[in-house]
mmCIF file of N, CA and C in Angstrom:
data_model
loop_
_atom_site.group_PDB
_atom_site.id
_atom_site.type_symbol
_atom_site.label_atom_id
_atom_site.label_comp_id
_atom_site.label_asym_id
_atom_site.label_seq_id
_atom_site.Cartn_x
_atom_site.Cartn_y
_atom_site.Cartn_z
ATOM 1 N N MET A 108 7.487 13.676 -8.751
ATOM 2 C CA MET A 108 8.061 14.980 -8.971
ATOM 3 C C MET A 108 6.984 16.031 -8.729
ATOM 4 N N ILE A 109 7.286 17.001 -7.895
ATOM 5 C CA ILE A 109 6.367 18.091 -7.595
ATOM 6 C C ILE A 109 6.862 19.313 -8.355
ATOM 7 N N THR A 110 5.959 19.995 -9.064
ATOM 8 C CA THR A 110 6.362 21.154 -9.852
ATOM 9 C C THR A 110 5.610 22.402 -9.404
ATOM 10 N N LEU A 111 6.269 23.529 -9.586
ATOM 11 C CA LEU A 111 5.711 24.832 -9.223
ATOM 12 C C LEU A 111 5.993 25.779 -10.377
ATOM 13 N N GLN A 112 4.950 26.391 -10.915
ATOM 14 C CA GLN A 112 5.103 27.354 -11.999
ATOM 15 C C GLN A 112 5.184 28.755 -11.407
ATOM 16 N N ASN A 113 6.125 29.545 -11.897
ATOM 17 C CA ASN A 113 6.189 30.956 -11.539
ATOM 18 C C ASN A 113 6.489 31.753 -12.805
ATOM 19 N N PRO A 114 6.467 33.086 -12.763
ATOM 20 C CA PRO A 114 6.680 33.879 -13.983
ATOM 21 C C PRO A 114 8.036 33.642 -14.662
ATOM 22 N N MET A 115 9.012 33.166 -13.905
ATOM 23 C CA MET A 115 10.340 32.967 -14.479
ATOM 24 C C MET A 115 10.561 31.555 -15.019
ATOM 25 N N GLY A 116 9.639 30.632 -14.756
ATOM 26 C CA GLY A 116 9.779 29.277 -15.259
ATOM 27 C C GLY A 116 9.158 28.249 -14.346
ATOM 28 N N THR A 117 9.652 27.013 -14.458
ATOM 29 C CA THR A 117 9.131 25.888 -13.696
ATOM 30 C C THR A 117 10.182 25.406 -12.708
ATOM 31 N N ILE A 118 9.738 25.151 -11.492
ATOM 32 C CA ILE A 118 10.609 24.584 -10.463
ATOM 33 C C ILE A 118 10.130 23.166 -10.210
ATOM 34 N N SER A 119 11.043 22.212 -10.284
ATOM 35 C CA SER A 119 10.712 20.813 -10.031
ATOM 36 C C SER A 119 11.452 20.327 -8.798
ATOM 37 N N MET A 120 10.729 19.649 -7.919
ATOM 38 C CA MET A 120 11.321 19.094 -6.696
ATOM 39 C C MET A 120 11.075 17.592 -6.685
ATOM 40 N N THR A 121 12.093 16.836 -6.319
ATOM 41 C CA THR A 121 11.969 15.379 -6.353
ATOM 42 C C THR A 121 11.084 14.880 -5.214
ATOM 43 N N SER A 122 10.560 13.692 -5.404
ATOM 44 C CA SER A 122 9.742 13.061 -4.371
ATOM 45 C C SER A 122 10.570 12.762 -3.126
ATOM 46 N N ASP A 123 11.847 12.424 -3.309
ATOM 47 C CA ASP A 123 12.728 12.158 -2.167
ATOM 48 C C ASP A 123 12.883 13.395 -1.289
ATOM 49 N N TYR A 124 13.006 14.582 -1.907
ATOM 50 C CA TYR A 124 13.116 15.820 -1.147
ATOM 51 C C TYR A 124 11.873 16.012 -0.275
ATOM 52 N N PHE A 125 10.697 15.878 -0.891
ATOM 53 C CA PHE A 125 9.451 16.045 -0.145
ATOM 54 C C PHE A 125 9.300 15.000 0.947
ATOM 55 N N ALA A 126 9.624 13.767 0.619
ATOM 56 C CA ALA A 126 9.487 12.699 1.603
ATOM 57 C C ALA A 126 10.375 12.968 2.804
ATOM 58 N N GLU A 127 11.603 13.384 2.571
ATOM 59 C CA GLU A 127 12.524 13.661 3.678
ATOM 60 C C GLU A 127 12.066 14.877 4.483
ATOM 61 N N LEU A 128 11.597 15.921 3.810
ATOM 62 C CA LEU A 128 11.087 17.118 4.481
ATOM 63 C C LEU A 128 9.911 16.772 5.395
ATOM 64 N N VAL A 129 8.955 16.037 4.870
ATOM 65 C CA VAL A 129 7.757 15.655 5.629
ATOM 66 C C VAL A 129 8.128 14.700 6.761
ATOM 67 N N SER A 130 8.976 13.732 6.474
ATOM 68 C CA SER A 130 9.387 12.744 7.479
ATOM 69 C C SER A 130 10.116 13.406 8.643
ATOM 70 N N GLN A 131 11.037 14.315 8.350
ATOM 71 C CA GLN A 131 11.774 15.027 9.407
ATOM 72 C C GLN A 131 10.819 15.838 10.282
ATOM 73 N N ALA A 132 9.881 16.540 9.653
ATOM 74 C CA ALA A 132 8.926 17.349 10.412
ATOM 75 C C ALA A 132 8.051 16.469 11.299
ATOM 76 N N ALA A 133 7.574 15.354 10.766
ATOM 77 C CA ALA A 133 6.707 14.460 11.548
ATOM 78 C C ALA A 133 7.472 13.812 12.696
ATOM 79 N N ARG A 134 8.688 13.329 12.420
ATOM 80 C CA ARG A 134 9.462 12.657 13.470
ATOM 81 C C ARG A 134 9.905 13.598 14.580
ATOM 82 N N SER A 135 9.944 14.912 14.306
ATOM 83 C CA SER A 135 10.352 15.863 15.340
ATOM 84 C C SER A 135 9.232 16.151 16.340
ATOM 85 N N CYS A 136 8.022 15.695 16.059
ATOM 86 C CA CYS A 136 6.885 15.931 16.956
ATOM 87 C C CYS A 136 6.903 14.950 18.127
ATOM 88 N N TYR A 137 6.495 15.450 19.285
ATOM 89 C CA TYR A 137 6.449 14.624 20.492
ATOM 90 C C TYR A 137 5.490 13.456 20.296
ATOM 91 N N GLY A 138 5.933 12.274 20.699
ATOM 92 C CA GLY A 138 5.092 11.092 20.658
ATOM 93 C C GLY A 138 5.266 10.227 19.432
ATOM 94 N N VAL A 139 5.921 10.747 18.385
ATOM 95 C CA VAL A 139 6.138 9.963 17.166
ATOM 96 C C VAL A 139 7.361 9.077 17.381
ATOM 97 N N ALA A 140 7.134 7.772 17.334
ATOM 98 C CA ALA A 140 8.224 6.819 17.550
ATOM 99 C C ALA A 140 8.947 6.489 16.247
ATOM 100 N N GLY A 141 8.358 6.831 15.114
ATOM 101 C CA GLY A 141 8.979 6.572 13.823
ATOM 102 C C GLY A 141 7.943 6.518 12.728
ATOM 103 N N MET A 142 8.429 6.309 11.530
ATOM 104 C CA MET A 142 7.552 6.195 10.384
ATOM 105 C C MET A 142 7.269 4.712 10.143
ATOM 106 N N ALA A 143 6.053 4.408 9.732
ATOM 107 C CA ALA A 143 5.657 3.027 9.441
ATOM 108 C C ALA A 143 5.576 2.843 7.932
ATOM 109 N N THR A 144 5.658 1.612 7.503
ATOM 110 C CA THR A 144 5.505 1.356 6.072
ATOM 111 C C THR A 144 4.070 1.605 5.670
ATOM 112 N N GLY A 145 3.882 2.187 4.502
ATOM 113 C CA GLY A 145 2.546 2.573 4.061
ATOM 114 C C GLY A 145 1.930 1.636 3.061
ATOM 115 N N GLY A 146 2.201 0.361 3.159
ATOM 116 C CA GLY A 146 1.592 -0.583 2.232
ATOM 117 C C GLY A 146 2.620 -1.508 1.607
ATOM 118 N N ARG A 147 2.172 -2.258 0.619
ATOM 119 C CA ARG A 147 3.035 -3.259 -0.017
ATOM 120 C C ARG A 147 4.239 -2.638 -0.710
ATOM 121 N N GLY A 148 4.052 -1.479 -1.306
ATOM 122 C CA GLY A 148 5.171 -0.810 -1.981
ATOM 123 C C GLY A 148 6.291 -0.486 -1.011
ATOM 124 N N ASP A 149 5.934 0.043 0.158
ATOM 125 C CA ASP A 149 6.937 0.347 1.181
ATOM 126 C C ASP A 149 7.545 -0.933 1.743
ATOM 127 N N ASP A 150 6.735 -1.979 1.882
ATOM 128 C CA ASP A 150 7.274 -3.256 2.376
ATOM 129 C C ASP A 150 8.337 -3.786 1.430
ATOM 130 N N LEU A 151 8.091 -3.683 0.134
ATOM 131 C CA LEU A 151 9.060 -4.144 -0.858
ATOM 132 C C LEU A 151 10.325 -3.290 -0.819
ATOM 133 N N LYS A 152 10.160 -1.975 -0.696
ATOM 134 C CA LYS A 152 11.322 -1.093 -0.613
ATOM 135 C C LYS A 152 12.139 -1.378 0.642
ATOM 136 N N SER A 153 11.476 -1.752 1.738
ATOM 137 C CA SER A 153 12.186 -2.105 2.969
ATOM 138 C C SER A 153 13.089 -3.305 2.738
ATOM 139 N N LEU A 154 12.614 -4.260 1.963
ATOM 140 C CA LEU A 154 13.427 -5.438 1.659
ATOM 141 C C LEU A 154 14.639 -5.069 0.810
ATOM 142 N N VAL A 155 14.452 -4.148 -0.126
ATOM 143 C CA VAL A 155 15.531 -3.777 -1.044
ATOM 144 C C VAL A 155 16.501 -2.783 -0.412
ATOM 145 N N PHE A 156 15.977 -1.705 0.200
ATOM 146 C CA PHE A 156 16.818 -0.621 0.694
ATOM 147 C C PHE A 156 17.149 -0.706 2.177
ATOM 148 N N GLY A 157 16.561 -1.620 2.892
ATOM 149 C CA GLY A 157 16.750 -1.686 4.338
ATOM 150 C C GLY A 157 15.549 -1.082 5.037
ATOM 151 N N SER A 158 15.615 -1.021 6.344
ATOM 152 C CA SER A 158 14.447 -0.615 7.116
ATOM 153 C C SER A 158 14.140 0.876 7.039
ATOM 154 N N ASP A 159 15.116 1.706 6.651
ATOM 155 C CA ASP A 159 14.873 3.144 6.632
ATOM 156 C C ASP A 159 15.260 3.719 5.269
ATOM 157 N N PHE A 160 14.306 4.340 4.596
ATOM 158 C CA PHE A 160 14.537 4.981 3.313
ATOM 159 C C PHE A 160 13.722 6.262 3.300
ATOM 160 N N PRO A 161 14.088 7.270 2.488
ATOM 161 C CA PRO A 161 13.471 8.598 2.593
ATOM 162 C C PRO A 161 11.957 8.631 2.522
ATOM 163 N N GLU A 162 11.371 7.871 1.601
ATOM 164 C CA GLU A 162 9.919 7.978 1.431
ATOM 165 C C GLU A 162 9.116 7.000 2.267
ATOM 166 N N LYS A 163 9.727 6.400 3.270
ATOM 167 C CA LYS A 163 9.025 5.436 4.125
ATOM 168 C C LYS A 163 7.863 6.119 4.853
ATOM 169 N N GLY A 164 6.657 5.617 4.601
ATOM 170 C CA GLY A 164 5.474 6.116 5.292
ATOM 171 C C GLY A 164 4.964 7.451 4.815
ATOM 172 N N VAL A 165 5.472 7.959 3.681
ATOM 173 C CA VAL A 165 5.077 9.285 3.196
ATOM 174 C C VAL A 165 4.612 9.180 1.744
ATOM 175 N N ARG A 166 3.452 9.754 1.448
ATOM 176 C CA ARG A 166 2.955 9.869 0.084
ATOM 177 C C ARG A 166 2.548 11.325 -0.128
ATOM 178 N N VAL A 167 3.037 11.931 -1.184
ATOM 179 C CA VAL A 167 2.686 13.307 -1.504
ATOM 180 C C VAL A 167 2.122 13.330 -2.919
ATOM 181 N N THR A 168 0.928 13.886 -3.068
ATOM 182 C CA THR A 168 0.328 14.053 -4.387
ATOM 183 C C THR A 168 0.005 15.521 -4.602
ATOM 184 N N GLN A 169 0.112 15.949 -5.852
ATOM 185 C CA GLN A 169 -0.107 17.344 -6.186
ATOM 186 C C GLN A 169 -1.283 17.491 -7.129
ATOM 187 N N SER A 170 -2.110 18.494 -6.876
ATOM 188 C CA SER A 170 -3.160 18.885 -7.810
ATOM 189 C C SER A 170 -3.136 20.408 -7.877
ATOM 190 N N ASP A 171 -2.868 20.925 -9.061
ATOM 191 C CA ASP A 171 -2.679 22.366 -9.289
ATOM 192 C C ASP A 171 -1.569 22.881 -8.380
ATOM 193 N N ARG A 172 -1.885 23.819 -7.491
ATOM 194 C CA ARG A 172 -0.864 24.391 -6.600
ATOM 195 C C ARG A 172 -1.032 23.909 -5.156
ATOM 196 N N SER A 173 -1.757 22.822 -4.953
ATOM 197 C CA SER A 173 -1.944 22.321 -3.594
ATOM 198 C C SER A 173 -1.478 20.873 -3.484
ATOM 199 N N LEU A 174 -1.130 20.487 -2.277
ATOM 200 C CA LEU A 174 -0.594 19.156 -2.009
ATOM 201 C C LEU A 174 -1.499 18.394 -1.052
ATOM 202 N N THR A 175 -1.537 17.087 -1.229
ATOM 203 C CA THR A 175 -2.159 16.185 -0.268
ATOM 204 C C THR A 175 -1.058 15.271 0.241
ATOM 205 N N ILE A 176 -0.922 15.198 1.556
ATOM 206 C CA ILE A 176 0.141 14.414 2.175
ATOM 207 C C ILE A 176 -0.489 13.296 2.985
ATOM 208 N N GLU A 177 0.001 12.081 2.788
ATOM 209 C CA GLU A 177 -0.454 10.914 3.537
ATOM 210 C C GLU A 177 0.723 10.390 4.343
ATOM 211 N N LEU A 178 0.526 10.243 5.653
ATOM 212 C CA LEU A 178 1.585 9.774 6.553
ATOM 213 C C LEU A 178 1.156 8.492 7.257
ATOM 214 N N HIS A 179 2.103 7.597 7.451
ATOM 215 C CA HIS A 179 1.904 6.386 8.247
ATOM 216 C C HIS A 179 2.959 6.428 9.348
ATOM 217 N N ILE A 180 2.492 6.461 10.610
ATOM 218 C CA ILE A 180 3.421 6.655 11.723
ATOM 219 C C ILE A 180 3.263 5.571 12.789
ATOM 220 N N LYS A 181 4.268 5.545 13.678
ATOM 221 C CA LYS A 181 4.222 4.743 14.897
ATOM 222 C C LYS A 181 4.239 5.734 16.054
ATOM 223 N N VAL A 182 3.427 5.480 17.076
ATOM 224 C CA VAL A 182 3.380 6.370 18.235
ATOM 225 C C VAL A 182 3.757 5.612 19.494
ATOM 226 N N GLY A 183 4.137 6.374 20.523
ATOM 227 C CA GLY A 183 4.478 5.778 21.804
ATOM 228 C C GLY A 183 3.239 5.347 22.566
ATOM 229 N N TYR A 184 3.363 4.251 23.307
ATOM 230 C CA TYR A 184 2.262 3.699 24.092
ATOM 231 C C TYR A 184 1.843 4.677 25.189
ATOM 232 N N GLY A 185 0.547 4.812 25.393
ATOM 233 C CA GLY A 185 -0.005 5.598 26.492
ATOM 234 C C GLY A 185 -0.130 7.085 26.209
ATOM 235 N N LEU A 186 0.156 7.515 25.004
ATOM 236 C CA LEU A 186 0.076 8.935 24.673
ATOM 237 C C LEU A 186 -1.243 9.238 23.964
ATOM 238 N N ASN A 187 -1.653 10.490 24.034
ATOM 239 C CA ASN A 187 -2.898 10.928 23.418
ATOM 240 C C ASN A 187 -2.695 11.042 21.903
ATOM 241 N N ILE A 188 -3.296 10.138 21.155
ATOM 242 C CA ILE A 188 -3.089 10.075 19.707
ATOM 243 C C ILE A 188 -3.654 11.316 19.013
ATOM 244 N N ALA A 189 -4.790 11.803 19.444
ATOM 245 C CA ALA A 189 -5.382 12.984 18.819
ATOM 246 C C ALA A 189 -4.462 14.198 18.931
ATOM 247 N N THR A 190 -3.827 14.367 20.073
ATOM 248 C CA THR A 190 -2.898 15.479 20.277
ATOM 249 C C THR A 190 -1.664 15.320 19.394
ATOM 250 N N ILE A 191 -1.157 14.103 19.280
ATOM 251 C CA ILE A 191 0.013 13.848 18.437
ATOM 252 C C ILE A 191 -0.313 14.163 16.975
ATOM 253 N N VAL A 192 -1.463 13.705 16.507
ATOM 254 C CA VAL A 192 -1.861 13.933 15.117
ATOM 255 C C VAL A 192 -2.052 15.422 14.841
ATOM 256 N N LYS A 193 -2.653 16.148 15.773
ATOM 257 C CA LYS A 193 -2.836 17.587 15.601
ATOM 258 C C LYS A 193 -1.482 18.289 15.512
ATOM 259 N N SER A 194 -0.551 17.888 16.358
ATOM 260 C CA SER A 194 0.801 18.459 16.333
ATOM 261 C C SER A 194 1.489 18.181 14.999
ATOM 262 N N ILE A 195 1.366 16.949 14.523
ATOM 263 C CA ILE A 195 1.989 16.571 13.254
ATOM 264 C C ILE A 195 1.406 17.386 12.100
ATOM 265 N N THR A 196 0.089 17.508 12.037
ATOM 266 C CA THR A 196 -0.524 18.227 10.916
ATOM 267 C C THR A 196 -0.090 19.694 10.895
ATOM 268 N N HIS A 197 -0.032 20.330 12.050
ATOM 269 C CA HIS A 197 0.398 21.730 12.105
ATOM 270 C C HIS A 197 1.861 21.875 11.688
ATOM 271 N N LYS A 198 2.716 21.024 12.243
ATOM 272 C CA LYS A 198 4.152 21.112 11.964
ATOM 273 C C LYS A 198 4.461 20.810 10.500
ATOM 274 N N VAL A 199 3.897 19.747 9.956
ATOM 275 C CA VAL A 199 4.164 19.369 8.568
ATOM 276 C C VAL A 199 3.644 20.445 7.618
ATOM 277 N N LYS A 200 2.434 20.934 7.849
ATOM 278 C CA LYS A 200 1.868 21.984 6.998
ATOM 279 C C LYS A 200 2.765 23.223 7.005
ATOM 280 N N HIS A 201 3.186 23.649 8.179
ATOM 281 C CA HIS A 201 4.037 24.832 8.294
ATOM 282 C C HIS A 201 5.369 24.632 7.575
ATOM 283 N N GLU A 202 6.032 23.512 7.807
ATOM 284 C CA GLU A 202 7.347 23.262 7.219
ATOM 285 C C GLU A 202 7.286 23.158 5.698
ATOM 286 N N VAL A 203 6.301 22.458 5.171
ATOM 287 C CA VAL A 203 6.191 22.289 3.719
ATOM 288 C C VAL A 203 5.851 23.616 3.050
ATOM 289 N N GLU A 204 4.912 24.365 3.600
ATOM 290 C CA GLU A 204 4.542 25.639 2.996
ATOM 291 C C GLU A 204 5.686 26.640 3.071
ATOM 292 N N LYS A 205 6.435 26.630 4.170
ATOM 293 C CA LYS A 205 7.574 27.538 4.316
ATOM 294 C C LYS A 205 8.684 27.176 3.330
ATOM 295 N N ALA A 206 8.953 25.897 3.140
ATOM 296 C CA ALA A 206 10.061 25.455 2.291
ATOM 297 C C ALA A 206 9.751 25.524 0.799
ATOM 298 N N THR A 207 8.473 25.383 0.421
ATOM 299 C CA THR A 207 8.156 25.253 -1.000
ATOM 300 C C THR A 207 7.289 26.365 -1.566
ATOM 301 N N GLY A 208 6.501 27.019 -0.739
ATOM 302 C CA GLY A 208 5.570 28.021 -1.245
ATOM 303 C C GLY A 208 4.274 27.427 -1.771
ATOM 304 N N LEU A 209 4.162 26.103 -1.750
ATOM 305 C CA LEU A 209 2.932 25.438 -2.170
ATOM 306 C C LEU A 209 1.962 25.347 -0.998
ATOM 307 N N THR A 210 0.679 25.247 -1.293
ATOM 308 C CA THR A 210 -0.352 25.127 -0.268
ATOM 309 C C THR A 210 -0.612 23.658 0.029
ATOM 310 N N VAL A 211 -0.673 23.322 1.311
ATOM 311 C CA VAL A 211 -1.029 21.968 1.728
ATOM 312 C C VAL A 211 -2.537 21.944 1.938
ATOM 313 N N ALA A 212 -3.234 21.225 1.082
ATOM 314 C CA ALA A 212 -4.694 21.165 1.150
ATOM 315 C C ALA A 212 -5.168 20.213 2.234
ATOM 316 N N ARG A 213 -4.467 19.071 2.372
ATOM 317 C CA ARG A 213 -4.924 18.057 3.321
ATOM 318 C C ARG A 213 -3.752 17.195 3.763
ATOM 319 N N ILE A 214 -3.790 16.808 5.037
ATOM 320 C CA ILE A 214 -2.811 15.868 5.585
ATOM 321 C C ILE A 214 -3.596 14.733 6.229
ATOM 322 N N GLU A 215 -3.323 13.519 5.773
ATOM 323 C CA GLU A 215 -3.970 12.332 6.322
ATOM 324 C C GLU A 215 -2.927 11.563 7.122
ATOM 325 N N VAL A 216 -3.192 11.357 8.404
ATOM 326 C CA VAL A 216 -2.254 10.647 9.265
ATOM 327 C C VAL A 216 -2.882 9.318 9.694
ATOM 328 N N SER A 217 -2.166 8.235 9.431
ATOM 329 C CA SER A 217 -2.598 6.895 9.860
ATOM 330 C C SER A 217 -1.632 6.408 10.919
ATOM 331 N N VAL A 218 -2.169 6.056 12.065
ATOM 332 C CA VAL A 218 -1.349 5.465 13.123
ATOM 333 C C VAL A 218 -1.361 3.957 12.900
ATOM 334 N N ASP A 219 -0.234 3.420 12.458
ATOM 335 C CA ASP A 219 -0.153 2.016 12.088
ATOM 336 C C ASP A 219 0.393 1.122 13.195
ATOM 337 N N ASP A 220 1.038 1.714 14.202
ATOM 338 C CA ASP A 220 1.640 0.885 15.246
ATOM 339 C C ASP A 220 1.785 1.711 16.520
ATOM 340 N N ILE A 221 1.697 1.033 17.651
ATOM 341 C CA ILE A 221 1.954 1.637 18.957
ATOM 342 C C ILE A 221 3.169 0.935 19.540
ATOM 343 N N VAL A 222 4.159 1.733 19.917
ATOM 344 C CA VAL A 222 5.435 1.192 20.363
ATOM 345 C C VAL A 222 5.579 1.440 21.864
ATOM 346 N N ALA A 223 5.904 0.370 22.600
ATOM 347 C CA ALA A 223 6.172 0.506 24.040
ATOM 348 C C ALA A 223 7.591 1.032 24.216
ATOM 349 N N ASP A 224 7.757 1.959 25.147
ATOM 350 C CA ASP A 224 9.092 2.534 25.377
ATOM 351 C C ASP A 224 10.005 1.585 26.006
#
């Protein structure tokens, strides 16, 4: 749960909302073939929920008013990974800050798989 304090009270946003927001922004970038599982927890969720679930490959942590986002992605074969990662970081940062008003302090992108077209 991500929370934001303002003069009128507290706003709470679910992890599923953030995961879907970040996942949609990342998948819309050129060269991203999909989200990858981000460890044993995601592997277990894949078995229970199927291959696609909102928080697949996305971890969001909050400290004060800033967020750290960790992404695990699959990219297309033969594409420039550095360019794809730069595109993802800009797009995700912009979308999250626009939608929530919170500051994105850091985005960590792990390329876990290369997919042939």
